[in-house]
Coordinates of C-alpha atoms and ligand atoms in Angstrom, one line a residue:
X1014 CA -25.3 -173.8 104.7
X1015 CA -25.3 -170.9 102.0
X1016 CA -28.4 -168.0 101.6
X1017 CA -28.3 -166.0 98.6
X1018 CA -27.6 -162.4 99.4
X1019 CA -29.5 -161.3 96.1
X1020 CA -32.4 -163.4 94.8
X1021 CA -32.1 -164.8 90.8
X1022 CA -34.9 -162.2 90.1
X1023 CA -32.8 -159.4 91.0
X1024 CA -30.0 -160.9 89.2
X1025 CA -31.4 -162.0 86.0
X1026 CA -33.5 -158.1 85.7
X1027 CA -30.4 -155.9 86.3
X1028 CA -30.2 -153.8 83.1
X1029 CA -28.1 -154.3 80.7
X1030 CA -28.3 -151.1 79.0
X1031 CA -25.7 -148.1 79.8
X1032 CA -27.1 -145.8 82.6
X1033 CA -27.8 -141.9 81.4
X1034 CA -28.3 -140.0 84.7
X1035 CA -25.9 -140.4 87.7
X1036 CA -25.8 -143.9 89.2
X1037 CA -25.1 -144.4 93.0
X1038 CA -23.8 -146.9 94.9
X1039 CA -23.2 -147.6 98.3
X1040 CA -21.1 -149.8 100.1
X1041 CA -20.4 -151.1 104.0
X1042 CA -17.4 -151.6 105.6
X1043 CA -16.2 -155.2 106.8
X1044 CA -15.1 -156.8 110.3
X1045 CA -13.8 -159.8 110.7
X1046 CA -15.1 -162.1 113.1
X1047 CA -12.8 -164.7 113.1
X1048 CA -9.1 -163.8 111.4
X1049 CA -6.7 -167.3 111.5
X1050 CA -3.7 -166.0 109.6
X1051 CA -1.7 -169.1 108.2
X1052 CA 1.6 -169.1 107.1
X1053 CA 3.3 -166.7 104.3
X1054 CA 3.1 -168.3 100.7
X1055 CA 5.7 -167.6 98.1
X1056 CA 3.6 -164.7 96.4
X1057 CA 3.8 -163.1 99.8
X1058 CA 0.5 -163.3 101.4
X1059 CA -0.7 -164.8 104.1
X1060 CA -3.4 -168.0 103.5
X1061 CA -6.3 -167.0 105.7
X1062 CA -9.1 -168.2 107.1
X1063 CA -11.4 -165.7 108.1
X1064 CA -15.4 -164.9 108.9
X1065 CA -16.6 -161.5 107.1
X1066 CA -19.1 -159.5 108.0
X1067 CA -20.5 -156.6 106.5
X1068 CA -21.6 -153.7 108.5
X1069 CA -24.1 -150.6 108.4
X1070 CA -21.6 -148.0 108.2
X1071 CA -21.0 -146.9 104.6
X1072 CA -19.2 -144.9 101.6
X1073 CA -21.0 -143.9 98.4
X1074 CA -19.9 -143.7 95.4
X1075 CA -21.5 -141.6 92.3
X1076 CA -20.8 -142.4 88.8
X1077 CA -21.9 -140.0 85.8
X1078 CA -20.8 -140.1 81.9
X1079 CA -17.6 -137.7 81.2
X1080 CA -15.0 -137.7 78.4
X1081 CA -12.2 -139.0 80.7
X1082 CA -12.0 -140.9 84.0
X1083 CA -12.1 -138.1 87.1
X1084 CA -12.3 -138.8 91.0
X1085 CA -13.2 -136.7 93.7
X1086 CA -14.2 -136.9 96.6
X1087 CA -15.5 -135.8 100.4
X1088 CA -15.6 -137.0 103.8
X1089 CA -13.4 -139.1 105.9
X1090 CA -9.7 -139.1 104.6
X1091 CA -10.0 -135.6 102.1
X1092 CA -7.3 -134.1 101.8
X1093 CA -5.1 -136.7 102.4
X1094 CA -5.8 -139.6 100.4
X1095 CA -4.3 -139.7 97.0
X1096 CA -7.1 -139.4 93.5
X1097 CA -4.6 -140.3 91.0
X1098 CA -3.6 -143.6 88.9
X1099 CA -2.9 -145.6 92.9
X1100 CA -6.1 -145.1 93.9
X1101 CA -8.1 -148.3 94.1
X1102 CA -11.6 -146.5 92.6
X1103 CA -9.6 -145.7 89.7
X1104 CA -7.7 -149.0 89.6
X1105 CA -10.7 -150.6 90.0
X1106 CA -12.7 -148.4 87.1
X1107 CA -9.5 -149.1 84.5
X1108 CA -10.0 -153.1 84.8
X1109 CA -13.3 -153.0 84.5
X1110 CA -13.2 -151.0 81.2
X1111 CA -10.0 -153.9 80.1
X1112 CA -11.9 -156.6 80.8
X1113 CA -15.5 -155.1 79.0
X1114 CA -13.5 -153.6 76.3
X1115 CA -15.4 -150.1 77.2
X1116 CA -13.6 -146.8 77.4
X1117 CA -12.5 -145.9 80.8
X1118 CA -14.6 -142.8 80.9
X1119 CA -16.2 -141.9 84.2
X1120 CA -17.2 -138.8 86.7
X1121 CA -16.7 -140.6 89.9
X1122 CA -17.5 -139.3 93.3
X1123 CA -17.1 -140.4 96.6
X1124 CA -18.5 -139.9 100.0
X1125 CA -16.9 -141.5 102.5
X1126 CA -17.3 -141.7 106.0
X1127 CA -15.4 -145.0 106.4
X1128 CA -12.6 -144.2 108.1
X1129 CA -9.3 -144.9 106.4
X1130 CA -6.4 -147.5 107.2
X1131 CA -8.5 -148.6 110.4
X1132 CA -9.1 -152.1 109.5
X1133 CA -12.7 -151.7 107.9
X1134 CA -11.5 -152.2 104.9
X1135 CA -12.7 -148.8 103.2
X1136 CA -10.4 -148.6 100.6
X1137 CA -11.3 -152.3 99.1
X1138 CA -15.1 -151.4 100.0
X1139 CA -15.0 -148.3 97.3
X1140 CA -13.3 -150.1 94.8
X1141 CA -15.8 -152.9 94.8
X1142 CA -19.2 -150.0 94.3
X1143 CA -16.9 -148.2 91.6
X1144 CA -16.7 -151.9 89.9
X1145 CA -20.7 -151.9 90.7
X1146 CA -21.2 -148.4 89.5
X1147 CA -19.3 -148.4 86.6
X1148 CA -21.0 -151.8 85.7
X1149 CA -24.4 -150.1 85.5
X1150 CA -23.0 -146.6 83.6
X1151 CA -21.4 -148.9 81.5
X1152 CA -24.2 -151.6 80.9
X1153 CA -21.3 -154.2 81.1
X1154 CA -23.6 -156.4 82.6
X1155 CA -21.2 -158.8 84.9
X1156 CA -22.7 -160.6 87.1
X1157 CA -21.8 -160.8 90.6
X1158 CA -19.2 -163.7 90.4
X1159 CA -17.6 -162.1 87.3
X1160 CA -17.0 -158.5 89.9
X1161 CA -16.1 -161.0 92.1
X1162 CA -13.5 -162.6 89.8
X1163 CA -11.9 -159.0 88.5
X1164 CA -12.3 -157.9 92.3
X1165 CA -9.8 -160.5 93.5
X1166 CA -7.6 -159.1 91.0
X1167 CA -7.4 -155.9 92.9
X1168 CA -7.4 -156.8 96.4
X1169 CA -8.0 -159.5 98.8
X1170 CA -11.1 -158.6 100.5
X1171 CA -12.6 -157.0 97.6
X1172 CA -14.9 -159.8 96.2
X1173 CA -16.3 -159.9 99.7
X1174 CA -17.1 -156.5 99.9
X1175 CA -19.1 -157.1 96.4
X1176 CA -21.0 -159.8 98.1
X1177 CA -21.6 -158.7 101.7
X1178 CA -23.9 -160.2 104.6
X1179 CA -21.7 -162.8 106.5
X1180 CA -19.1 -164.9 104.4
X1181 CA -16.1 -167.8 105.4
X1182 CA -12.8 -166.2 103.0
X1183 CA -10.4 -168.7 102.4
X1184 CA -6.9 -168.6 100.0
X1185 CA -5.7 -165.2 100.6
X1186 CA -9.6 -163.5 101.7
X1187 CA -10.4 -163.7 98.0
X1188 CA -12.5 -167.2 97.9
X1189 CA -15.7 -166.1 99.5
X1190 CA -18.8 -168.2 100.2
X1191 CA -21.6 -166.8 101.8
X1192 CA -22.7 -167.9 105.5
X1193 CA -26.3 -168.8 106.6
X1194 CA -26.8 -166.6 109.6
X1195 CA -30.9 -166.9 109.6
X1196 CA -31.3 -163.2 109.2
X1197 CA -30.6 -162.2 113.2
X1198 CA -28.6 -158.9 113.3
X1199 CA -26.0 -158.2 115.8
X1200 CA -25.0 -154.9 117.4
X1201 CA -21.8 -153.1 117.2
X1202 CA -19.5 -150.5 118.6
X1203 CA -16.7 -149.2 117.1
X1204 CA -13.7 -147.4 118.4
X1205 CA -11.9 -145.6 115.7
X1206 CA -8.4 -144.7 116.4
X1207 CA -6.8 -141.3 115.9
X1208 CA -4.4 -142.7 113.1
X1209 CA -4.7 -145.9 111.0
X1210 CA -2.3 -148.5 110.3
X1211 CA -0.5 -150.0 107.6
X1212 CA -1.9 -153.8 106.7
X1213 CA 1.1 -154.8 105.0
X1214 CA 3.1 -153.5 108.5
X1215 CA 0.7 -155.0 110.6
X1216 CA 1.4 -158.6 108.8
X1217 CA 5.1 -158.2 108.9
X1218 CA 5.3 -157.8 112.4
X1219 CA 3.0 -160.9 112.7
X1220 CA 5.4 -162.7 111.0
X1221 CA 8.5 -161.0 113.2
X1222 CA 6.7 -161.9 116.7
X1223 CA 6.1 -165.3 115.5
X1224 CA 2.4 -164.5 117.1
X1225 CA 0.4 -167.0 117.9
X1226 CA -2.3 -168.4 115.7
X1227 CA -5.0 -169.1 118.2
X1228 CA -8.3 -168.9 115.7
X1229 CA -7.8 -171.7 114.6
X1230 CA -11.1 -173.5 112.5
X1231 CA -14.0 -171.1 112.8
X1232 CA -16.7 -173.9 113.6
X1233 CA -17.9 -172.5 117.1
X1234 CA -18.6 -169.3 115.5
X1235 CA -20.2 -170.9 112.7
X1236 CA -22.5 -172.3 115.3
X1237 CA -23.0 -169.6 117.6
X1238 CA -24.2 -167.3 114.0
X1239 CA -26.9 -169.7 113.6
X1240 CA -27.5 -169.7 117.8
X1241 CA -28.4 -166.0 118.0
X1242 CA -27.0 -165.7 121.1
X1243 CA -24.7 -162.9 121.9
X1244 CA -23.1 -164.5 124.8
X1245 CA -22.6 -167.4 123.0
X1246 CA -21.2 -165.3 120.0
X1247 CA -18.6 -163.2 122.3
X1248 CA -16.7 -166.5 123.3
X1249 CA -15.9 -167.3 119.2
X1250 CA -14.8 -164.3 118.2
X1251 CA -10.7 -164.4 117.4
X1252 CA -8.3 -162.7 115.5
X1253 CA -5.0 -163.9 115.0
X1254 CA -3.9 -160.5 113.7
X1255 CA -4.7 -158.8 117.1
X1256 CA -1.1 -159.3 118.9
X1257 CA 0.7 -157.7 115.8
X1258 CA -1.5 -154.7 115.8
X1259 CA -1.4 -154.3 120.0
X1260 CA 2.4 -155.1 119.3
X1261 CA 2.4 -151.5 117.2
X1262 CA 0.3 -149.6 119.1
X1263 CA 0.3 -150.7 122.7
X1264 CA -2.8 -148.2 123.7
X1265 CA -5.3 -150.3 121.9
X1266 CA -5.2 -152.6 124.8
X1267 CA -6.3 -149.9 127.2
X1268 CA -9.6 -149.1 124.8
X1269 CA -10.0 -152.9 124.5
X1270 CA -10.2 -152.9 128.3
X1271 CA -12.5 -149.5 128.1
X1272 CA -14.9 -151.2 126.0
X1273 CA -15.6 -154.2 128.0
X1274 CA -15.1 -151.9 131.4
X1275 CA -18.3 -150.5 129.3
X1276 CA -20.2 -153.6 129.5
X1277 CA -19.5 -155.1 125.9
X1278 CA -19.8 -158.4 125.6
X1279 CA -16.4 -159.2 124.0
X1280 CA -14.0 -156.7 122.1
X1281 CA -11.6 -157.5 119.4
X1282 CA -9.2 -155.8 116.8
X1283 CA -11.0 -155.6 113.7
X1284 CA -8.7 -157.0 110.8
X1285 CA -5.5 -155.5 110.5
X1286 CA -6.7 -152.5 113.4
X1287 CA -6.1 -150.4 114.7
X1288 CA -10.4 -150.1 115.3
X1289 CA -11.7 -151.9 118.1
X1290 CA -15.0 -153.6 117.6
X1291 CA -17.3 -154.7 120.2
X1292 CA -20.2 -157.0 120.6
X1293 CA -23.4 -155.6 122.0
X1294 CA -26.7 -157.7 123.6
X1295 CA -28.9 -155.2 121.5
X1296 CA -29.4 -151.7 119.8
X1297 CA -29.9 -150.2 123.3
X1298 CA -26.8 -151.9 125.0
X1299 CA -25.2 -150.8 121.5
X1300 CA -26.0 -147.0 122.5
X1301 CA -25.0 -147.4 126.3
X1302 CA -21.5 -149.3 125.3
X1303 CA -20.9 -146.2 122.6
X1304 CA -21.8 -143.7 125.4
X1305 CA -19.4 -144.6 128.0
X1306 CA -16.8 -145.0 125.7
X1307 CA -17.5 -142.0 124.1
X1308 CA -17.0 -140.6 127.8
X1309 CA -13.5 -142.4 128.3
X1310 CA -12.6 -140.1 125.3
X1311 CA -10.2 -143.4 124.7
X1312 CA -10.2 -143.0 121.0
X1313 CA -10.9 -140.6 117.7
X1314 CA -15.0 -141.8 117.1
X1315 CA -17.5 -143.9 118.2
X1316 CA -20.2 -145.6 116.2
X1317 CA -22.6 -148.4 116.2
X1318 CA -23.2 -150.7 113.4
X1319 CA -25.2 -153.1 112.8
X1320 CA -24.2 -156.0 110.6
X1321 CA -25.1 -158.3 108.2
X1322 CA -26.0 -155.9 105.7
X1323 CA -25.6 -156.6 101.8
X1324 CA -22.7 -155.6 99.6
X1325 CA -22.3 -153.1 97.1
X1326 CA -25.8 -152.0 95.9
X1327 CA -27.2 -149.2 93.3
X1328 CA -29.2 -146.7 95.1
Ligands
C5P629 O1 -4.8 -157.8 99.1 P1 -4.5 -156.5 99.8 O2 -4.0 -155.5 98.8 O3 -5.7 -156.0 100.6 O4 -3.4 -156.8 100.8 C1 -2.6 -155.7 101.4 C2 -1.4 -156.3 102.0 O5 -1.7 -157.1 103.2 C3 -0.6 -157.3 101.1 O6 0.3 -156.6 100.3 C4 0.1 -158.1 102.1 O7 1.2 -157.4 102.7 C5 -0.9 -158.2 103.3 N1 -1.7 -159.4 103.2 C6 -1.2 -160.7 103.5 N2 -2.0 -161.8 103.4 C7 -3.3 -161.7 103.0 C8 -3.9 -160.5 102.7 C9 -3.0 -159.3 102.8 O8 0.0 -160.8 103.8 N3 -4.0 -162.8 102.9

């Protein structure tokens, strides 16, 4: 049922010794195939059982040595997302150093091109390649499950994003184990919104509709991975969070409808939204699919992906 995503070689000869020159990392954004929110536990969270999947659309993150711990940054979201203490790069960079017992010193850069508060989870996907890069500047030497373990601590679907390829997340999104999928890579469109939306919003007004769980157990899409059949993959995709985020912005139905007016094979919300992923037979029917919608001029961007791809990796 499990594939490693990295073989023991790979683990076992990562250096141990602190990086001189720059180290880069990059790492994809997530979809969720199949999202079945459960009820609200006392700590506030919802338990979950969801299907990750890591896509080919990524940020980067540079680390070099400095005498203090320093982010900056270009791409999607300059300008407007906060560099200080709250940001989860520097969050993420200040646990590491805790746990290691190294100083938190770090030049830390970021290129990002995945967009912000859409639902990729872009903000959980740069703190896991700061953990990674700051790993290897720092010659901490953690293994995958130990970032895995401090990743939970910052974020739900941060251990995935350490991981990547295709993975069932259980408690709150922080137990991850991967998913054989055979290797078969599926093509995807994306329809990124004009402005994001809050996660913590978008799960309070699940819990204020009293929205219907319909994802239920992900075994048909469990099955239809290892099928390779997109058609057969379109009927399992589900997300429980979808009515919550169509509840807050009611003109995600009408690019929903664009998308599949477009030929898609299925479209969903993709976590928390407000992106709208689709399902595509293949990289042509990818670029076809991204063109019309691109047309309908329904949404902010447009752009395929294809997924699984791995998790945070050095460059
Ligand atoms: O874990 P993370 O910081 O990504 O979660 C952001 C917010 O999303 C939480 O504060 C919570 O409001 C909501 N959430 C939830 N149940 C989950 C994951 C997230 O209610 N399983």
């Amino acid at each position: 049922m499990t594939e490693p995503l990295f073989s023991e070689d790979e683990e076992f000869d990562r250096p141990r010794l602190a990086a001189h020159g720059p180290v880069r990392v990059r790492v994809p954004a997530k979809i969720n195939l199949h999202l079945h929110v459960g009820p609200s536990r006392p700590d506030g969270f919802h338990e979950l059982t969801t299907v990750y999947h890591a896509i080919g659309l990524y940020d980067e993150i540079t680390a070099r040595r400095g005498d203090t711990l320093t982010l900056t940054m270009e791409g999607e979201g300059a300008g407007e997302l906060s560099l200080d203490e709250d940001n989860l790069v520097i969050r993420a960079a200040r646990v590491l150093a805790a746990e290691t017992g190294h100083e938190p010193h770090a030049r830390l850069h970021l290129k990002k091109q995945i967009p912000i508060a859409a639902g990729l989870a872009g903000g959980s996907a740069d703190a896991a390649a700061a953990l990674v890069a700051c790993d290897q500047l720092w010659g901490t030497g953690m293994s995958r499950d130990d970032l895995a373990a401090i990743a939970a601590t910052l974020g739900s679907d941060i251990p995935f994003l350490v991981l990547g390829g295709t993975a069932l997340g259980t408690g709150r999104g922080e137990l991850v184990s991967p998913i054989l999928t055979g290797g078969h890579a599926w093509h995807w469109v994306l329809a990124v919104a004009e402005e994001g939306l809050s996660t913590p919003t978008v799960y309070k007004t699940f819990d204020e509709i009293g929205a219907q769980t319909n994802a239920g157990p992900p075994d048909g899409l469990l099955a239809a991975l290892r099928q390779r059949d997109p058609e057969v993959l379109a009927a399992e995709l589900a997300n429980d969070l979808q009515a919550a985020a169509l509840h807050l912005r009611p003109e995600l139905q009408g690019v929903l409808d664009a998308g599949l007016d477009a030929g898609a094979l299925a479209g969903l919300v993709s976590g928390s939204g407000p992106t709208c992923v689709f399902l595509a037979e293949d990289a042509r029917h990818a670029a076809l699919v991204a063109a019309e919608l691109e047309a309908r001029d329904c949404c902010r961007a447009v752009r395929t992906a294809v997924g699984p791809v791995p998790g945070a990796r050095v460059l």
